[in-house]
């Protein structure tokens, strides 16, 4: 990729193409390398011109933007598609994401929105490529615990709410800290309705990610440490804004920068994600090395998981990045684990038992169950997950074997992220 962002404009209406070209002509860091009037033309030009970003109209007469995006994913995978549509419905967004689009702009949009989207997808792609390069170039360390080494970012995600993300994220962080020798950060990425503070009984004044927004806007991030709260377990916590309307002050770019800084200072960064699929969630998932994707034995959870796995594939997240965690795996709801695996076409990687008594008691006291009821099966399951994620436990022969294994094999492993 060169310094200037190469953009291909695709729209069947000549005036729109001219207008977009003119708008982008004012931007020093963006270069319009071509314009196309149809989906077929777009694919041909993209293959020839290798743009970084394709601005794609969704409604076109011959081949629509979604079909063209699907073709581009195969023929020109280095081009990131920004979809443009007059409709902003969830279904359009979902279909675009499934086709491989990275951003979605609803017409009419301002020139600021346009350029911000282009820069965002480009930065995201460039960061991803550089991470791949770093990961491929550096020998697998296996433990990731030495000072100065960037840590592992683990996103705890689920395409459906109420499946146990916050419960797992909080207890996982505490369990990972208990393994010893690991500097662990926990970020509440659920900016609108963050619950991490409740589960850990933390309610400080003016200490959340929103206080960092002015610094992030100014392009600096100097006082992050002042806003991290030290929990008695040793976990350092960055809370979500205290009220939902403040969530919009934290952008996708902010979230990415904060996570990268946390990664630089910690061995393990655990992020509790929202279940909504927007640019902020995407930024978190993209930045993560590992996406622990939670599901439960419910039809809706399984259906959403199937869709998410398709999106994940389009985003280039392999099975080594997306790990499936079945929460409340022993619930007797008429669906068996084997049924779930059959339905989503993949094995579940980890299971956590249901234990309403320990979980709710812990919730009401504001003490994670991993600390108050360590012997419970649910705590043992969390510990196993933490050990796998942290990867350095001698109790885990797979991790030890991994260190000695070849780079190719290590890349496939859950334990050797960098
Ligand atoms: N393993 C479990 N056993 C019993 N209850 C659980 C378990 N995991 C989560 N829960 C309960 O399920 C509900 C949703 O959990 P929560 O972590 O808030 O989900 P999310 O963050 O995905 O919305 C909470 O009431 C929580 O106590
Ligand atoms: Mg939650």
Short mmCIF file of C-alpha atoms and ligand atoms in Angstrom, two decimals:
data_model
loop_
_atom_site.label_atom_id
_atom_site.label_comp_id
_atom_site.label_asym_id
_atom_site.label_seq_id
_atom_site.Cartn_x
_atom_site.Cartn_y
_atom_site.Cartn_z
CA UNK A 1 0.00 0.00 0.00
CA UNK A 2 1.26 3.47 -0.84
CA UNK A 3 0.83 6.55 1.30
CA UNK A 4 -2.13 7.83 -0.67
CA UNK A 5 -5.31 5.83 -0.39
CA UNK A 6 -6.30 4.55 -3.83
CA UNK A 7 -10.06 4.73 -4.30
CA UNK A 8 -12.30 3.30 -7.01
CA UNK A 9 -15.77 4.87 -7.29
CA UNK A 10 -18.64 2.66 -8.44
CA UNK A 11 -22.07 4.17 -9.16
CA UNK A 12 -24.43 3.88 -12.12
CA UNK A 13 -25.39 7.58 -11.95
CA UNK A 14 -22.82 9.81 -13.73
CA UNK A 15 -23.57 12.87 -11.53
CA UNK A 16 -22.90 10.87 -8.37
CA UNK A 17 -19.60 9.61 -9.74
CA UNK A 18 -18.54 13.17 -10.65
CA UNK A 19 -19.67 14.55 -7.33
CA UNK A 20 -17.77 11.91 -5.34
CA UNK A 21 -14.66 12.36 -7.50
CA UNK A 22 -14.73 16.11 -6.89
CA UNK A 23 -15.21 15.72 -3.15
CA UNK A 24 -12.31 13.31 -2.88
CA UNK A 25 -10.18 15.51 -5.15
CA UNK A 26 -9.79 17.94 -2.25
CA UNK A 27 -8.18 15.34 0.00
CA UNK A 28 -4.41 15.21 -0.15
CA UNK A 29 -4.15 11.66 1.13
CA UNK A 30 -6.78 10.18 -1.18
CA UNK A 31 -6.42 9.47 -4.89
CA UNK A 32 -9.33 8.47 -7.12
CA UNK A 33 -7.74 5.89 -9.40
CA UNK A 34 -10.87 5.04 -11.37
CA UNK A 35 -14.63 5.25 -11.77
CA UNK A 36 -16.95 2.43 -12.79
CA UNK A 37 -20.59 2.57 -13.86
CA UNK A 38 -21.59 -1.02 -13.18
CA UNK A 39 -20.80 -3.99 -10.96
CA UNK A 40 -19.06 -5.88 -13.76
CA UNK A 41 -17.00 -2.82 -14.68
CA UNK A 42 -16.09 -2.39 -10.99
CA UNK A 43 -14.69 -5.90 -10.72
CA UNK A 44 -12.70 -5.54 -13.96
CA UNK A 45 -11.26 -2.18 -12.91
CA UNK A 46 -10.47 -3.32 -9.39
CA UNK A 47 -8.48 -6.26 -10.73
CA UNK A 48 -6.55 -3.91 -13.04
CA UNK A 49 -6.11 -0.92 -10.72
CA UNK A 50 -5.74 -2.63 -7.30
CA UNK A 51 -7.50 0.11 -5.30
CA UNK A 52 -7.25 0.12 -1.50
CA UNK A 53 -10.87 1.14 -1.10
CA UNK A 54 -13.89 0.65 -3.37
CA UNK A 55 -16.83 3.01 -2.87
CA UNK A 56 -19.69 0.82 -4.02
CA UNK A 57 -23.26 1.80 -4.78
CA UNK A 58 -25.64 -0.93 -3.66
CA UNK A 59 -28.36 -0.47 -6.30
CA UNK A 60 -27.13 -0.82 -9.87
CA UNK A 61 -28.97 -2.23 -12.88
CA UNK A 62 -26.85 -5.17 -14.06
CA UNK A 63 -24.92 -6.58 -11.14
CA UNK A 64 -25.78 -4.97 -7.80
CA UNK A 65 -23.20 -3.79 -5.29
CA UNK A 66 -23.61 -6.83 -3.08
CA UNK A 67 -22.89 -9.30 -5.88
CA UNK A 68 -19.96 -7.17 -7.04
CA UNK A 69 -18.59 -7.08 -3.49
CA UNK A 70 -18.77 -10.85 -3.28
CA UNK A 71 -16.80 -11.16 -6.51
CA UNK A 72 -14.25 -8.60 -5.31
CA UNK A 73 -13.62 -10.58 -2.15
CA UNK A 74 -12.40 -13.43 -4.35
CA UNK A 75 -10.71 -11.51 -7.17
CA UNK A 76 -9.27 -8.48 -5.40
CA UNK A 77 -9.14 -9.30 -1.68
CA UNK A 78 -6.87 -6.35 -0.85
CA UNK A 79 -9.64 -3.87 -1.73
CA UNK A 80 -11.91 -2.90 1.16
CA UNK A 81 -15.46 -2.10 0.13
CA UNK A 82 -17.42 0.85 1.54
CA UNK A 83 -21.06 0.27 0.59
CA UNK A 84 -23.30 3.25 -0.25
CA UNK A 85 -27.06 3.03 -0.07
CA UNK A 86 -30.11 5.23 0.26
CA UNK A 87 -31.52 2.66 2.63
CA UNK A 88 -29.97 2.19 6.04
CA UNK A 89 -31.92 -0.88 7.06
CA UNK A 90 -30.36 -3.57 9.14
CA UNK A 91 -31.01 -6.14 6.44
CA UNK A 92 -29.03 -4.15 3.87
CA UNK A 93 -26.24 -3.69 6.34
CA UNK A 94 -26.20 -7.37 7.21
CA UNK A 95 -26.21 -8.49 3.59
CA UNK A 96 -23.42 -6.06 2.77
CA UNK A 97 -21.34 -7.32 5.67
CA UNK A 98 -21.97 -10.91 4.65
CA UNK A 99 -20.80 -10.03 1.15
CA UNK A 100 -17.59 -8.64 2.62
CA UNK A 101 -18.19 -4.87 2.84
CA UNK A 102 -16.27 -3.15 5.63
CA UNK A 103 -18.32 0.04 6.02
CA UNK A 104 -21.76 1.25 5.17
CA UNK A 105 -22.66 4.84 4.23
CA UNK A 106 -26.28 5.97 4.01
CA UNK A 107 -26.94 8.55 1.27
CA UNK A 108 -26.92 11.50 1.52
CA UNK A 109 -23.71 11.63 3.53
CA UNK A 110 -21.38 14.52 4.24
CA UNK A 111 -17.92 14.74 2.77
CA UNK A 112 -16.54 14.36 6.30
CA UNK A 113 -18.41 11.10 6.76
CA UNK A 114 -17.18 9.91 3.40
CA UNK A 115 -13.51 10.65 3.98
CA UNK A 116 -13.66 9.38 7.58
CA UNK A 117 -15.06 6.05 6.36
CA UNK A 118 -12.42 5.70 3.67
CA UNK A 119 -9.61 6.47 6.08
CA UNK A 120 -11.06 4.18 8.70
CA UNK A 121 -11.30 1.07 6.52
CA UNK A 122 -7.90 1.76 5.06
CA UNK A 123 -6.26 2.16 8.47
CA UNK A 124 -8.01 -0.95 9.72
CA UNK A 125 -6.76 -2.98 6.77
CA UNK A 126 -3.24 -1.61 7.01
CA UNK A 127 -3.07 -2.34 10.75
CA UNK A 128 -4.31 -5.84 10.11
CA UNK A 129 -1.74 -6.47 7.42
CA UNK A 130 1.08 -5.14 9.59
CA UNK A 131 -0.05 -7.35 12.46
CA UNK A 132 -0.04 -10.37 10.18
CA UNK A 133 3.46 -9.45 9.08
CA UNK A 134 4.66 -9.05 12.66
CA UNK A 135 2.97 -12.28 13.72
CA UNK A 136 4.50 -14.17 10.84
CA UNK A 137 7.95 -12.69 11.32
CA UNK A 138 8.32 -13.15 15.07
CA UNK A 139 8.92 -16.57 16.54
CA UNK A 140 5.98 -17.87 18.57
CA UNK A 141 6.73 -16.95 22.15
CA UNK A 142 3.96 -18.99 23.70
CA UNK A 143 3.90 -17.13 27.00
CA UNK A 144 3.81 -13.46 25.95
CA UNK A 145 4.55 -12.40 29.49
CA UNK A 146 7.88 -10.60 29.21
CA UNK A 147 8.03 -6.87 29.65
CA UNK A 148 7.63 -4.74 26.59
CA UNK A 149 6.19 -7.50 24.43
CA UNK A 150 2.76 -6.62 23.14
CA UNK A 151 0.10 -8.68 24.86
CA UNK A 152 -2.78 -10.72 23.56
CA UNK A 153 -6.15 -9.05 23.01
CA UNK A 154 -9.14 -11.25 23.72
CA UNK A 155 -12.59 -9.99 22.70
CA UNK A 156 -15.49 -11.65 24.50
CA UNK A 157 -18.28 -11.38 21.96
CA UNK A 158 -21.65 -12.83 21.16
CA UNK A 159 -24.00 -11.98 18.32
CA UNK A 160 -26.84 -12.15 20.82
CA UNK A 161 -27.20 -10.33 24.15
CA UNK A 162 -27.67 -11.93 27.56
CA UNK A 163 -25.55 -14.97 26.77
CA UNK A 164 -22.95 -14.28 29.46
CA UNK A 165 -20.29 -12.10 27.86
CA UNK A 166 -19.82 -9.81 30.85
CA UNK A 167 -19.94 -12.71 33.29
CA UNK A 168 -17.27 -14.59 31.32
CA UNK A 169 -15.10 -11.53 30.57
CA UNK A 170 -14.93 -10.45 34.22
CA UNK A 171 -14.26 -13.91 35.65
CA UNK A 172 -11.81 -14.72 32.88
CA UNK A 173 -9.80 -11.59 33.66
CA UNK A 174 -9.73 -12.41 37.38
CA UNK A 175 -8.80 -16.03 36.68
CA UNK A 176 -6.01 -15.02 34.28
CA UNK A 177 -4.61 -12.65 36.91
CA UNK A 178 -4.67 -15.50 39.45
CA UNK A 179 -2.36 -17.60 37.26
CA UNK A 180 0.43 -15.27 38.39
CA UNK A 181 2.97 -13.30 36.46
CA UNK A 182 0.45 -11.85 34.05
CA UNK A 183 -0.46 -8.21 33.79
CA UNK A 184 -4.15 -8.28 32.91
CA UNK A 185 -6.40 -5.44 31.71
CA UNK A 186 -10.16 -5.62 31.37
CA UNK A 187 -11.91 -3.09 29.14
CA UNK A 188 -15.65 -2.62 29.12
CA UNK A 189 -16.27 -2.26 25.39
CA UNK A 190 -20.01 -2.19 25.85
CA UNK A 191 -19.93 1.61 25.81
CA UNK A 192 -23.65 2.13 26.00
CA UNK A 193 -24.70 -0.35 28.66
CA UNK A 194 -21.51 -1.45 30.32
CA UNK A 195 -21.94 -3.85 33.24
CA UNK A 196 -18.35 -4.55 34.19
CA UNK A 197 -18.43 -1.95 36.98
CA UNK A 198 -21.48 -3.62 38.49
CA UNK A 199 -19.97 -7.09 38.50
CA UNK A 200 -16.79 -5.80 40.12
CA UNK A 201 -18.55 -3.33 42.42
CA UNK A 202 -16.57 -0.43 41.00
CA UNK A 203 -18.30 2.90 40.82
CA UNK A 204 -15.71 5.65 40.81
CA UNK A 205 -16.46 9.20 39.78
CA UNK A 206 -15.07 10.39 36.46
CA UNK A 207 -13.05 7.31 35.68
CA UNK A 208 -14.10 5.77 32.43
CA UNK A 209 -13.08 5.70 28.79
CA UNK A 210 -15.19 8.78 28.10
CA UNK A 211 -12.77 10.92 30.12
CA UNK A 212 -10.12 9.97 27.59
CA UNK A 213 -12.17 11.20 24.61
CA UNK A 214 -10.65 14.73 24.51
CA UNK A 215 -7.13 13.30 24.53
CA UNK A 216 -8.05 10.78 21.88
CA UNK A 217 -9.53 13.55 19.74
CA UNK A 218 -6.30 15.50 20.09
CA UNK A 219 -4.39 12.44 18.95
CA UNK A 220 -2.65 11.79 22.26
CA UNK A 221 -3.22 9.22 24.91
CA UNK A 222 -1.09 10.15 27.85
CA UNK A 223 -3.25 9.70 30.91
CA UNK A 224 -4.69 6.24 30.26
CA UNK A 225 -3.06 4.94 33.44
CA UNK A 226 -4.93 7.51 35.52
CA UNK A 227 -8.25 6.11 34.35
CA UNK A 228 -7.50 2.44 34.90
CA UNK A 229 -8.94 1.17 38.16
CA UNK A 230 -6.98 -1.44 40.06
CA UNK A 231 -9.24 -4.22 41.29
CA UNK A 232 -8.20 -6.25 44.32
CA UNK A 233 -7.63 -9.26 42.03
CA UNK A 234 -4.84 -7.36 40.31
CA UNK A 235 -6.86 -6.77 37.15
CA UNK A 236 -6.71 -3.19 35.82
CA UNK A 237 -10.11 -2.10 34.62
CA UNK A 238 -11.19 0.54 32.10
CA UNK A 239 -14.89 1.17 32.59
CA UNK A 240 -17.54 2.16 30.05
CA UNK A 241 -19.08 5.65 30.21
CA UNK A 242 -21.50 5.94 33.15
CA UNK A 243 -24.48 6.96 31.02
CA UNK A 244 -25.63 5.62 27.64
CA UNK A 245 -25.72 8.97 25.83
CA UNK A 246 -21.97 9.39 26.42
CA UNK A 247 -21.27 6.25 24.42
CA UNK A 248 -21.25 8.14 21.14
CA UNK A 249 -18.29 10.19 22.33
CA UNK A 250 -16.20 7.06 22.02
CA UNK A 251 -15.62 6.26 18.36
CA UNK A 252 -14.36 3.10 16.70
CA UNK A 253 -10.98 4.76 16.16
CA UNK A 254 -10.79 5.67 19.86
CA UNK A 255 -11.57 2.11 20.91
CA UNK A 256 -8.87 0.80 18.62
CA UNK A 257 -6.26 3.20 19.96
CA UNK A 258 -7.10 2.48 23.57
CA UNK A 259 -6.89 -1.27 23.00
CA UNK A 260 -3.55 -0.95 21.24
CA UNK A 261 -2.20 1.05 24.18
CA UNK A 262 -3.52 -1.49 26.66
CA UNK A 263 -1.92 -4.22 24.57
CA UNK A 264 1.43 -2.45 24.76
CA UNK A 265 1.30 -2.31 28.57
CA UNK A 266 -0.30 -5.67 29.44
CA UNK A 267 0.16 -9.35 28.75
CA UNK A 268 -3.52 -9.93 28.34
CA UNK A 269 -6.27 -7.48 27.42
CA UNK A 270 -9.82 -8.75 27.76
CA UNK A 271 -12.60 -6.73 26.13
CA UNK A 272 -16.27 -7.20 26.98
CA UNK A 273 -18.01 -6.46 23.65
CA UNK A 274 -21.53 -5.33 22.81
CA UNK A 275 -23.67 -7.71 20.75
CA UNK A 276 -24.62 -5.03 18.24
CA UNK A 277 -22.64 -5.25 15.05
CA UNK A 278 -21.44 -1.74 14.25
CA UNK A 279 -18.16 -0.08 13.35
CA UNK A 280 -17.02 0.06 16.99
CA UNK A 281 -17.65 -3.63 17.53
CA UNK A 282 -15.90 -4.35 14.26
CA UNK A 283 -12.90 -2.26 15.33
CA UNK A 284 -12.66 -4.23 18.59
CA UNK A 285 -12.99 -7.58 16.84
CA UNK A 286 -10.45 -6.58 14.20
CA UNK A 287 -7.96 -5.49 16.85
CA UNK A 288 -8.40 -8.68 18.84
CA UNK A 289 -6.13 -11.67 18.41
CA UNK A 290 -8.78 -13.95 19.74
CA UNK A 291 -12.56 -13.62 19.64
CA UNK A 292 -14.19 -15.78 22.29
CA UNK A 293 -17.64 -16.06 20.79
CA UNK A 294 -20.28 -17.08 23.28
CA UNK A 295 -23.36 -19.06 22.50
CA UNK A 296 -26.03 -20.79 24.50
CA UNK A 297 -28.34 -23.71 23.90
CA UNK A 298 -31.07 -21.55 22.43
CA UNK A 299 -32.36 -21.47 18.87
CA UNK A 300 -31.91 -17.69 18.56
CA UNK A 301 -28.34 -17.86 19.79
CA UNK A 302 -27.54 -20.65 17.34
CA UNK A 303 -29.17 -18.83 14.43
CA UNK A 304 -27.22 -15.64 15.15
CA UNK A 305 -24.04 -17.63 15.55
CA UNK A 306 -24.44 -19.15 12.10
CA UNK A 307 -24.77 -15.66 10.62
CA UNK A 308 -21.84 -14.35 12.60
CA UNK A 309 -19.60 -17.19 11.50
CA UNK A 310 -20.35 -16.25 7.89
CA UNK A 311 -19.50 -12.61 8.57
CA UNK A 312 -16.33 -13.69 10.38
CA UNK A 313 -15.27 -15.71 7.37
CA UNK A 314 -15.79 -12.71 5.11
CA UNK A 315 -13.74 -10.58 7.45
CA UNK A 316 -10.91 -13.08 7.18
CA UNK A 317 -11.15 -14.32 10.76
CA UNK A 318 -10.15 -17.96 10.71
CA UNK A 319 -11.22 -20.62 13.19
CA UNK A 320 -7.99 -20.00 15.10
CA UNK A 321 -9.17 -16.45 15.82
CA UNK A 322 -12.84 -17.14 16.45
CA UNK A 323 -13.17 -19.63 19.31
CA UNK A 324 -16.60 -20.90 20.26
CA UNK A 325 -17.53 -20.98 23.92
CA UNK A 326 -20.78 -22.64 24.86
CA UNK A 327 -22.07 -21.05 28.06
CA UNK A 328 -24.53 -22.85 30.34
CA UNK A 329 -23.62 -25.94 28.34
CA UNK A 330 -25.43 -28.33 30.67
CA UNK A 331 -28.79 -26.56 30.52
CA UNK A 332 -31.51 -29.03 29.76
CA UNK A 333 -33.47 -27.17 27.15
CA UNK A 334 -33.96 -29.98 24.67
CA UNK A 335 -31.00 -28.97 22.52
CA UNK A 336 -27.81 -30.98 22.83
CA UNK A 337 -24.27 -29.80 22.21
CA UNK A 338 -24.02 -32.17 19.25
CA UNK A 339 -27.11 -30.55 17.73
CA UNK A 340 -25.52 -27.13 18.03
CA UNK A 341 -22.29 -28.31 16.46
CA UNK A 342 -24.20 -29.93 13.64
CA UNK A 343 -26.24 -26.78 13.05
CA UNK A 344 -23.31 -24.35 12.95
CA UNK A 345 -21.00 -26.81 11.21
CA UNK A 346 -18.24 -26.41 13.78
CA UNK A 347 -17.08 -27.94 17.02
CA UNK A 348 -17.46 -25.96 20.20
CA UNK A 349 -14.01 -25.18 21.62
CA UNK A 350 -14.87 -24.61 25.27
CA UNK A 351 -17.82 -25.19 27.53
CA UNK A 352 -18.90 -23.50 30.76
CA UNK A 353 -21.53 -25.05 32.98
CA UNK A 354 -24.62 -23.28 34.21
CA UNK A 355 -24.54 -22.31 37.86
CA UNK A 356 -27.26 -19.78 38.58
CA UNK A 357 -26.66 -19.89 42.31
CA UNK A 358 -22.94 -18.97 42.20
CA UNK A 359 -23.36 -16.51 39.34
CA UNK A 360 -26.26 -14.54 40.77
CA UNK A 361 -24.88 -14.55 44.31
CA UNK A 362 -21.62 -13.17 42.94
CA UNK A 363 -23.42 -10.60 40.85
CA UNK A 364 -25.42 -9.29 43.78
CA UNK A 365 -22.34 -8.99 45.97
CA UNK A 366 -20.16 -7.46 43.30
CA UNK A 367 -17.50 -10.15 43.78
CA UNK A 368 -16.70 -12.40 40.79
CA UNK A 369 -17.63 -16.03 41.47
CA UNK A 370 -14.13 -17.05 40.54
CA UNK A 371 -12.98 -15.31 43.72
CA UNK A 372 -15.84 -16.20 46.05
CA UNK A 373 -16.48 -19.79 44.94
CA UNK A 374 -13.28 -21.06 43.39
CA UNK A 375 -14.17 -24.72 43.86
CA UNK A 376 -17.38 -24.54 41.85
CA UNK A 377 -17.41 -26.27 38.48
CA UNK A 378 -18.21 -22.97 36.77
CA UNK A 379 -14.99 -21.50 38.22
CA UNK A 380 -13.02 -24.54 37.10
CA UNK A 381 -14.38 -24.10 33.58
CA UNK A 382 -13.36 -20.45 33.59
CA UNK A 383 -9.90 -21.38 34.85
CA UNK A 384 -9.49 -23.84 31.99
CA UNK A 385 -10.47 -21.12 29.54
CA UNK A 386 -8.09 -18.63 31.18
CA UNK A 387 -5.26 -21.13 31.01
CA UNK A 388 -5.90 -21.74 27.33
CA UNK A 389 -6.06 -18.02 26.60
CA UNK A 390 -3.03 -17.09 28.70
CA UNK A 391 -1.30 -20.09 27.27
CA UNK A 392 1.64 -20.38 29.60
CA UNK A 393 0.54 -22.85 32.20
CA UNK A 394 2.82 -25.86 32.59
CA UNK A 395 -0.37 -27.71 33.49
CA UNK A 396 -1.32 -27.38 29.89
CA UNK A 397 0.71 -29.81 27.82
CA UNK A 398 -0.67 -28.41 24.59
CA UNK A 399 0.80 -25.01 25.39
CA UNK A 400 4.17 -26.45 26.31
CA UNK A 401 4.27 -28.58 23.20
CA UNK A 402 3.31 -25.58 21.18
CA UNK A 403 6.40 -23.64 22.14
CA UNK A 404 8.57 -26.26 20.54
CA UNK A 405 6.44 -26.77 17.51
CA UNK A 406 7.04 -25.33 14.07
CA UNK A 407 5.85 -21.85 13.18
CA UNK A 408 3.24 -23.20 10.81
CA UNK A 409 1.75 -25.42 13.45
CA UNK A 410 1.99 -22.68 16.04
CA UNK A 411 0.04 -20.31 13.85
CA UNK A 412 -2.87 -22.67 13.91
CA UNK A 413 -2.82 -22.90 17.66
CA UNK A 414 -4.89 -21.00 20.13
CA UNK A 415 -1.91 -20.56 22.39
CA UNK A 416 0.67 -18.91 20.19
CA UNK A 417 -0.70 -15.69 19.02
CA UNK A 418 2.39 -13.71 18.50
N1 LIG B 1 -22.67 -19.92 33.44
C1 LIG B 1 -23.76 -19.28 33.90
N2 LIG B 1 -24.60 -19.89 34.78
C2 LIG B 1 -25.70 -19.26 35.23
N3 LIG B 1 -26.05 -18.02 34.90
C3 LIG B 1 -25.29 -17.36 34.04
C4 LIG B 1 -24.09 -17.94 33.49
N4 LIG B 1 -23.51 -17.03 32.66
C5 LIG B 1 -24.31 -15.94 32.68
N5 LIG B 1 -25.36 -16.12 33.49
C6 LIG B 1 -26.46 -15.17 33.76
O1 LIG B 1 -27.01 -14.79 32.50
C7 LIG B 1 -27.36 -13.41 32.52
C8 LIG B 1 -26.69 -12.68 31.39
O2 LIG B 1 -25.30 -12.64 31.64
P1 LIG B 1 -24.39 -11.41 31.18
O3 LIG B 1 -22.98 -11.77 31.51
O4 LIG B 1 -24.91 -10.14 31.70
O5 LIG B 1 -24.63 -11.51 29.61
P2 LIG B 1 -24.23 -10.49 28.44
O6 LIG B 1 -23.08 -9.68 28.92
O7 LIG B 1 -23.89 -11.38 27.29
O8 LIG B 1 -25.43 -9.66 28.14
C9 LIG B 1 -27.00 -12.88 33.89
O9 LIG B 1 -28.13 -12.88 34.69
C10 LIG B 1 -25.97 -13.87 34.38
O10 LIG B 1 -25.96 -13.92 35.78
MG1 LIG B 2 -22.96 -7.57 29.12
#
